[in-house]
Short mmCIF file of C-alpha atoms in Angstrom, two decimals:
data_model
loop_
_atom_site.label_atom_id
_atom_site.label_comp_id
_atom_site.label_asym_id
_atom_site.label_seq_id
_atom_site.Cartn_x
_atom_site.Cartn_y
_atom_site.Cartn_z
CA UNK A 294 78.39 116.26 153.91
CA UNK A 295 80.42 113.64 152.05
CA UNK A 296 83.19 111.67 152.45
CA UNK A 297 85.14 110.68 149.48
CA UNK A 298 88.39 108.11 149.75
CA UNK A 299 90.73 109.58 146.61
CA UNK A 300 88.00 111.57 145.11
CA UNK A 301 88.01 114.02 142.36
CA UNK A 302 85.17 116.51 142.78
CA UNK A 303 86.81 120.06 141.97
CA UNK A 304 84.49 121.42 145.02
CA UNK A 305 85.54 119.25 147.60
CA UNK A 306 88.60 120.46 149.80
CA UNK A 307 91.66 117.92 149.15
CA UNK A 308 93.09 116.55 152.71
CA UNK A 309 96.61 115.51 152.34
CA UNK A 310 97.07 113.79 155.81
CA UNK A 311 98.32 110.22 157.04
CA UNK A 312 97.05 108.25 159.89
CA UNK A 313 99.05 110.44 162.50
CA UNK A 314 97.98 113.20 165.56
CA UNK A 315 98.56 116.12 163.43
CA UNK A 316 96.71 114.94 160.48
CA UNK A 317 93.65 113.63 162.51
CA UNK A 318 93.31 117.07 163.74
CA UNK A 319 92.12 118.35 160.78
CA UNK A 320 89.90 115.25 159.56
CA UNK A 321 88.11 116.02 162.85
CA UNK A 322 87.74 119.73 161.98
CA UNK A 323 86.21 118.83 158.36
CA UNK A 324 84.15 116.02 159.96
CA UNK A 325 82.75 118.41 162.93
CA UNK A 326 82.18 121.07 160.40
CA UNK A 327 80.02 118.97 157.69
CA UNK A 328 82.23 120.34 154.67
CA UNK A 329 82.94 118.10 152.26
CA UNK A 330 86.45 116.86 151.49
CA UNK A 331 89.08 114.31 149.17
CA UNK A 332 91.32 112.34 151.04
CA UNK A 333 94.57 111.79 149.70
CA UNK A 334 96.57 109.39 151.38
CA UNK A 335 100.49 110.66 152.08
CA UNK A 336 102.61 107.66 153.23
CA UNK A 337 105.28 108.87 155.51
CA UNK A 338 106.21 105.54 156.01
CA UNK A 339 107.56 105.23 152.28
CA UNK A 340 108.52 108.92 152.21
CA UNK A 341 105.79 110.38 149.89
CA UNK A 342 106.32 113.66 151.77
CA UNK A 343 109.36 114.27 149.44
CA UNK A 344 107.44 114.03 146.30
CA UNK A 345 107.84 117.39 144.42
CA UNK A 346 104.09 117.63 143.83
CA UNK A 347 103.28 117.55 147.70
CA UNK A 348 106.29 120.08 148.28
CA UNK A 349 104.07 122.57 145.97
CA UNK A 350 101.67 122.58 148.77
CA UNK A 351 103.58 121.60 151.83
CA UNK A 352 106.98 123.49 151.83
CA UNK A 353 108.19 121.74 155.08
CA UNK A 354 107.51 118.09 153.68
CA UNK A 355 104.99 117.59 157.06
CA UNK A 356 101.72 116.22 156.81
CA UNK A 357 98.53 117.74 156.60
CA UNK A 358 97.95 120.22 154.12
CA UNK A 359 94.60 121.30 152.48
CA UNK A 360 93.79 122.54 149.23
CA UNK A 361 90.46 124.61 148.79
CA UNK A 362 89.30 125.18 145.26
CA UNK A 363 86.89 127.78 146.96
CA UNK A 364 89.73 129.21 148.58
CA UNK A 365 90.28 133.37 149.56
CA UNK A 366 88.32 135.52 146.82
CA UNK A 367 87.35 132.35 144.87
CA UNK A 368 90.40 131.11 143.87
CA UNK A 369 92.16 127.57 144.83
CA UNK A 370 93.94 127.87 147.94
CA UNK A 371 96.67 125.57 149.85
CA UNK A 372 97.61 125.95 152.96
CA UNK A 373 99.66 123.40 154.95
CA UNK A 374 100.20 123.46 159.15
CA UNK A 375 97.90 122.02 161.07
CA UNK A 376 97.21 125.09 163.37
CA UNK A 377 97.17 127.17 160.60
CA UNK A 378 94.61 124.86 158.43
CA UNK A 379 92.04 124.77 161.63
CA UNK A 380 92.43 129.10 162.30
CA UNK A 381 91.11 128.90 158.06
CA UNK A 382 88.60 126.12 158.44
CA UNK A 383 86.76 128.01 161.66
CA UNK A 384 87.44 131.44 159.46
CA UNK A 385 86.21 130.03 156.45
CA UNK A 386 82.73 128.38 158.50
CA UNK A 387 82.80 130.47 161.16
CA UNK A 388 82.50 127.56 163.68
CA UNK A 389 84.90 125.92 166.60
CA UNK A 390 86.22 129.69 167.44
CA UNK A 391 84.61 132.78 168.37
CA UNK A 392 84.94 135.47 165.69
CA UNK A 393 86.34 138.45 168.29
CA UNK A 394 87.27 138.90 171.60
CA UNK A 395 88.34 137.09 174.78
CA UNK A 396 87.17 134.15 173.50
CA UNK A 397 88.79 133.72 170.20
CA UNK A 398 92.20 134.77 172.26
CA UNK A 399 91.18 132.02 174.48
CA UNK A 400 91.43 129.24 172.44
CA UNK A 401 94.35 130.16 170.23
CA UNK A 402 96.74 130.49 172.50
CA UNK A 403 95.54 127.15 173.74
CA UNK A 404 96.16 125.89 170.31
CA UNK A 405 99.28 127.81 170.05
CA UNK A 406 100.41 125.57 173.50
CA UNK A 407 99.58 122.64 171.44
CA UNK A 408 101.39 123.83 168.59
CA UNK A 409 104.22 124.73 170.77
CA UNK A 410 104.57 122.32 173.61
CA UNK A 411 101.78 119.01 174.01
CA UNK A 412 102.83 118.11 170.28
CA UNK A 413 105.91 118.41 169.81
CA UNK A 414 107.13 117.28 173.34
CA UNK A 415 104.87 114.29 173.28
CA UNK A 416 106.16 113.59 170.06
CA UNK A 417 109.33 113.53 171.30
CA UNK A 418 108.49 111.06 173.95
CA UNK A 419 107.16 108.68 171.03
CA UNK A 420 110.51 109.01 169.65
CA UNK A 421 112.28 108.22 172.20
CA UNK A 422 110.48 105.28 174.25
CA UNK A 423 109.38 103.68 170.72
CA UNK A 424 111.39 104.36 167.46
CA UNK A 425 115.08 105.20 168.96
CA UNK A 426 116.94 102.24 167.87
CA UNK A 427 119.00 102.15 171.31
CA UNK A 428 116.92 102.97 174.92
CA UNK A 429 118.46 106.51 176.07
CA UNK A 430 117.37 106.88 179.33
CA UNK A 431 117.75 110.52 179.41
CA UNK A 432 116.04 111.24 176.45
CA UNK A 433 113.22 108.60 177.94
CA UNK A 434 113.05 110.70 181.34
CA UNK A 435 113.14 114.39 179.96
CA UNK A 436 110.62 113.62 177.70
CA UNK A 437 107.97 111.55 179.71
CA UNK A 438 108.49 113.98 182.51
CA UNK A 439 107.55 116.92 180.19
CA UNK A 440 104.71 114.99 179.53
CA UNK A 441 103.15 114.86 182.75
CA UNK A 442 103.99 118.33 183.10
CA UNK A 443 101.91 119.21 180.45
CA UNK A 444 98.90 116.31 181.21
CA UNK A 445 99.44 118.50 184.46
CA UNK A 446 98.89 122.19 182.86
CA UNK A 447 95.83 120.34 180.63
CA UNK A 448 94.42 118.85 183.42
CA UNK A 449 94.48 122.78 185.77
CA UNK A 450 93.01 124.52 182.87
CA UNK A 451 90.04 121.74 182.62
CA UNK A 452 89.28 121.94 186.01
CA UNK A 453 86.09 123.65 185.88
CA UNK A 454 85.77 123.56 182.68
CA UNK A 455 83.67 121.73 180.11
CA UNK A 456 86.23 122.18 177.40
CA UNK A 457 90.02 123.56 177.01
CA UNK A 458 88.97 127.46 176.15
CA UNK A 459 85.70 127.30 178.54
CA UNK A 460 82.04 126.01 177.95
CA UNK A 461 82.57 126.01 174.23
CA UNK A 462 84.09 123.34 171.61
CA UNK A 463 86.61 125.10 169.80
CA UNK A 464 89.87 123.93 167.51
CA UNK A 465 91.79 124.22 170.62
CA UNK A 466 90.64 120.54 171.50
CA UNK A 467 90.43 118.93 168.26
CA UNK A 468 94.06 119.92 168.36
CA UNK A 469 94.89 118.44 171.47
CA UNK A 470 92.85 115.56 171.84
CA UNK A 471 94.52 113.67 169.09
CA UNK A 472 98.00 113.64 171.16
CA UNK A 473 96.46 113.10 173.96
CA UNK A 474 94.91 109.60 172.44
CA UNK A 475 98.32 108.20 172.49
CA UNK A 476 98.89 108.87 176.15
CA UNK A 477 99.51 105.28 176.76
CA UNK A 478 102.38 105.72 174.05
CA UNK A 479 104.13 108.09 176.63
CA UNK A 480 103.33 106.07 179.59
CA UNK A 481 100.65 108.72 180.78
CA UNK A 482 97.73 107.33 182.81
CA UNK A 483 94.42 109.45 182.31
CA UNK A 484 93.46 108.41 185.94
CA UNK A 485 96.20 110.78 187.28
CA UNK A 486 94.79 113.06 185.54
CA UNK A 487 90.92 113.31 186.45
CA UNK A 488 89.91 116.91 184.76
CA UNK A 489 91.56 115.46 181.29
CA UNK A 490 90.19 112.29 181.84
CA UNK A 491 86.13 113.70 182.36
CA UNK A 492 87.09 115.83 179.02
CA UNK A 493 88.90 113.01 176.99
CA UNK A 494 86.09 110.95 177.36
CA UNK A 495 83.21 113.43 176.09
CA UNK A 496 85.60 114.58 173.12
CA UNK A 497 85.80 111.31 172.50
CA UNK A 498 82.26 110.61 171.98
CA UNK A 499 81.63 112.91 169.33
CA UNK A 500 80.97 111.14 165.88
CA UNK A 501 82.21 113.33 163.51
CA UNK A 502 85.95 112.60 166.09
CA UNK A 503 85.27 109.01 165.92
CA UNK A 504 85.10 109.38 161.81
CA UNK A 505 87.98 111.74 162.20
CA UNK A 506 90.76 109.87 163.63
CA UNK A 507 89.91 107.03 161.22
CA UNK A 508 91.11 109.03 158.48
CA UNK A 509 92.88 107.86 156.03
CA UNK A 510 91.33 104.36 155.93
CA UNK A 511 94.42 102.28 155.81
CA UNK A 512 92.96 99.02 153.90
#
């Protein structure tokens, strides 16, 4: 495995991602899985979304999106939403979710509550206690109360647990775990939360995570 900052090689996967929760999910996945991938950096900040060649592979404008050049049958593949890009990475390795049964319906519909709920509520708790250019306080209180209601399904499932799905690492955390590094961004303290707290902090010690959520490399 190699890690190449704008590279070229036609056999590396191309990561189109910016430094955000969603994007970091799937620099974790190509980190935990060893495969080797192109980063290409997609400034959000300056609107580089819009760009007509990024729309080609990302028909929502949203950061990440992938493109394999060993994609289905051997041809070049894109693929853009972040759920969808981890289900083809695991697929594609066969690693981070079980191939059949209970298991694999385990962790995606604990994905699919990521997908559906901790990311885009959360996010809307960012919006509103950070980037909203006037403080709405009811905005501020649905929103951080959703929050905790979710920290509060998280931390249930965990109890008992080693990871989100069961004993197993699957996609299911690396989807959550990046939201859930910005709790202090929604005024969540971990310590309330004591089963996503013990699990935070072992996700959090994996390497190929710590090289993940450094991606892109913002120098």
């Amino acid at each position: 495995h190699f890690f190449v900052n704008n590279g070229g090689d036609e056999e590396m996967i191309e990561l189109h991602t910016w430094g955000t929760p969603n994007g970091r999910k799937i620099s974790i996945m190509l980190e935990e899985c060893g495969l080797p991938y192109s980063v290409h950096k997609v400034d959000i900040s300056k609107g580089e979304q819009h760009k007509p060649e990024f729309l080609r592979i990302s028909p929502n404008n949203r950061i990440p999106a992938i493109v394999d050049p060993d994609g289905p049958g051997g041809r070049p593949y894109s693929l853009f939403e972040s759920g969808a890009i981890l289900i083809y990475l695991a697929d594609k390795t066969q690693k981070f979710l079980p191939a059949t049964g209970v298991a694999r319906y385990d962790a995606l519909q604990w994905l699919m509550w990521q997908m559906g709920g901790f990311g885009p509520m959360l996010g809307q708790a960012h919006h509103f206690l950070r980037a909203a250019p006037s403080k709405i306080e009811y905005g501020i209180k649905r929103y951080v109360d959703e929050a905790k209601r979710l920290y509060g399904v998280l931390d249930r499932q965990l109890a008992g647990k080693a990871f989100v799905a069961g004993e197993e690492y699957t996609i299911a955390d690396m989807s959550i775990f990046p939201r859930a590094a910005r709790h202090e961004w929604h005024t969540v303290n971990l310590a309330e939360f004591p089963n996503v707290k013990r699990w935070y902090d072992i996700v959090n010690a994996r390497p190929a995570v710590t090289k993940g959520m450094a991606v892109p490399y913002l120098n």
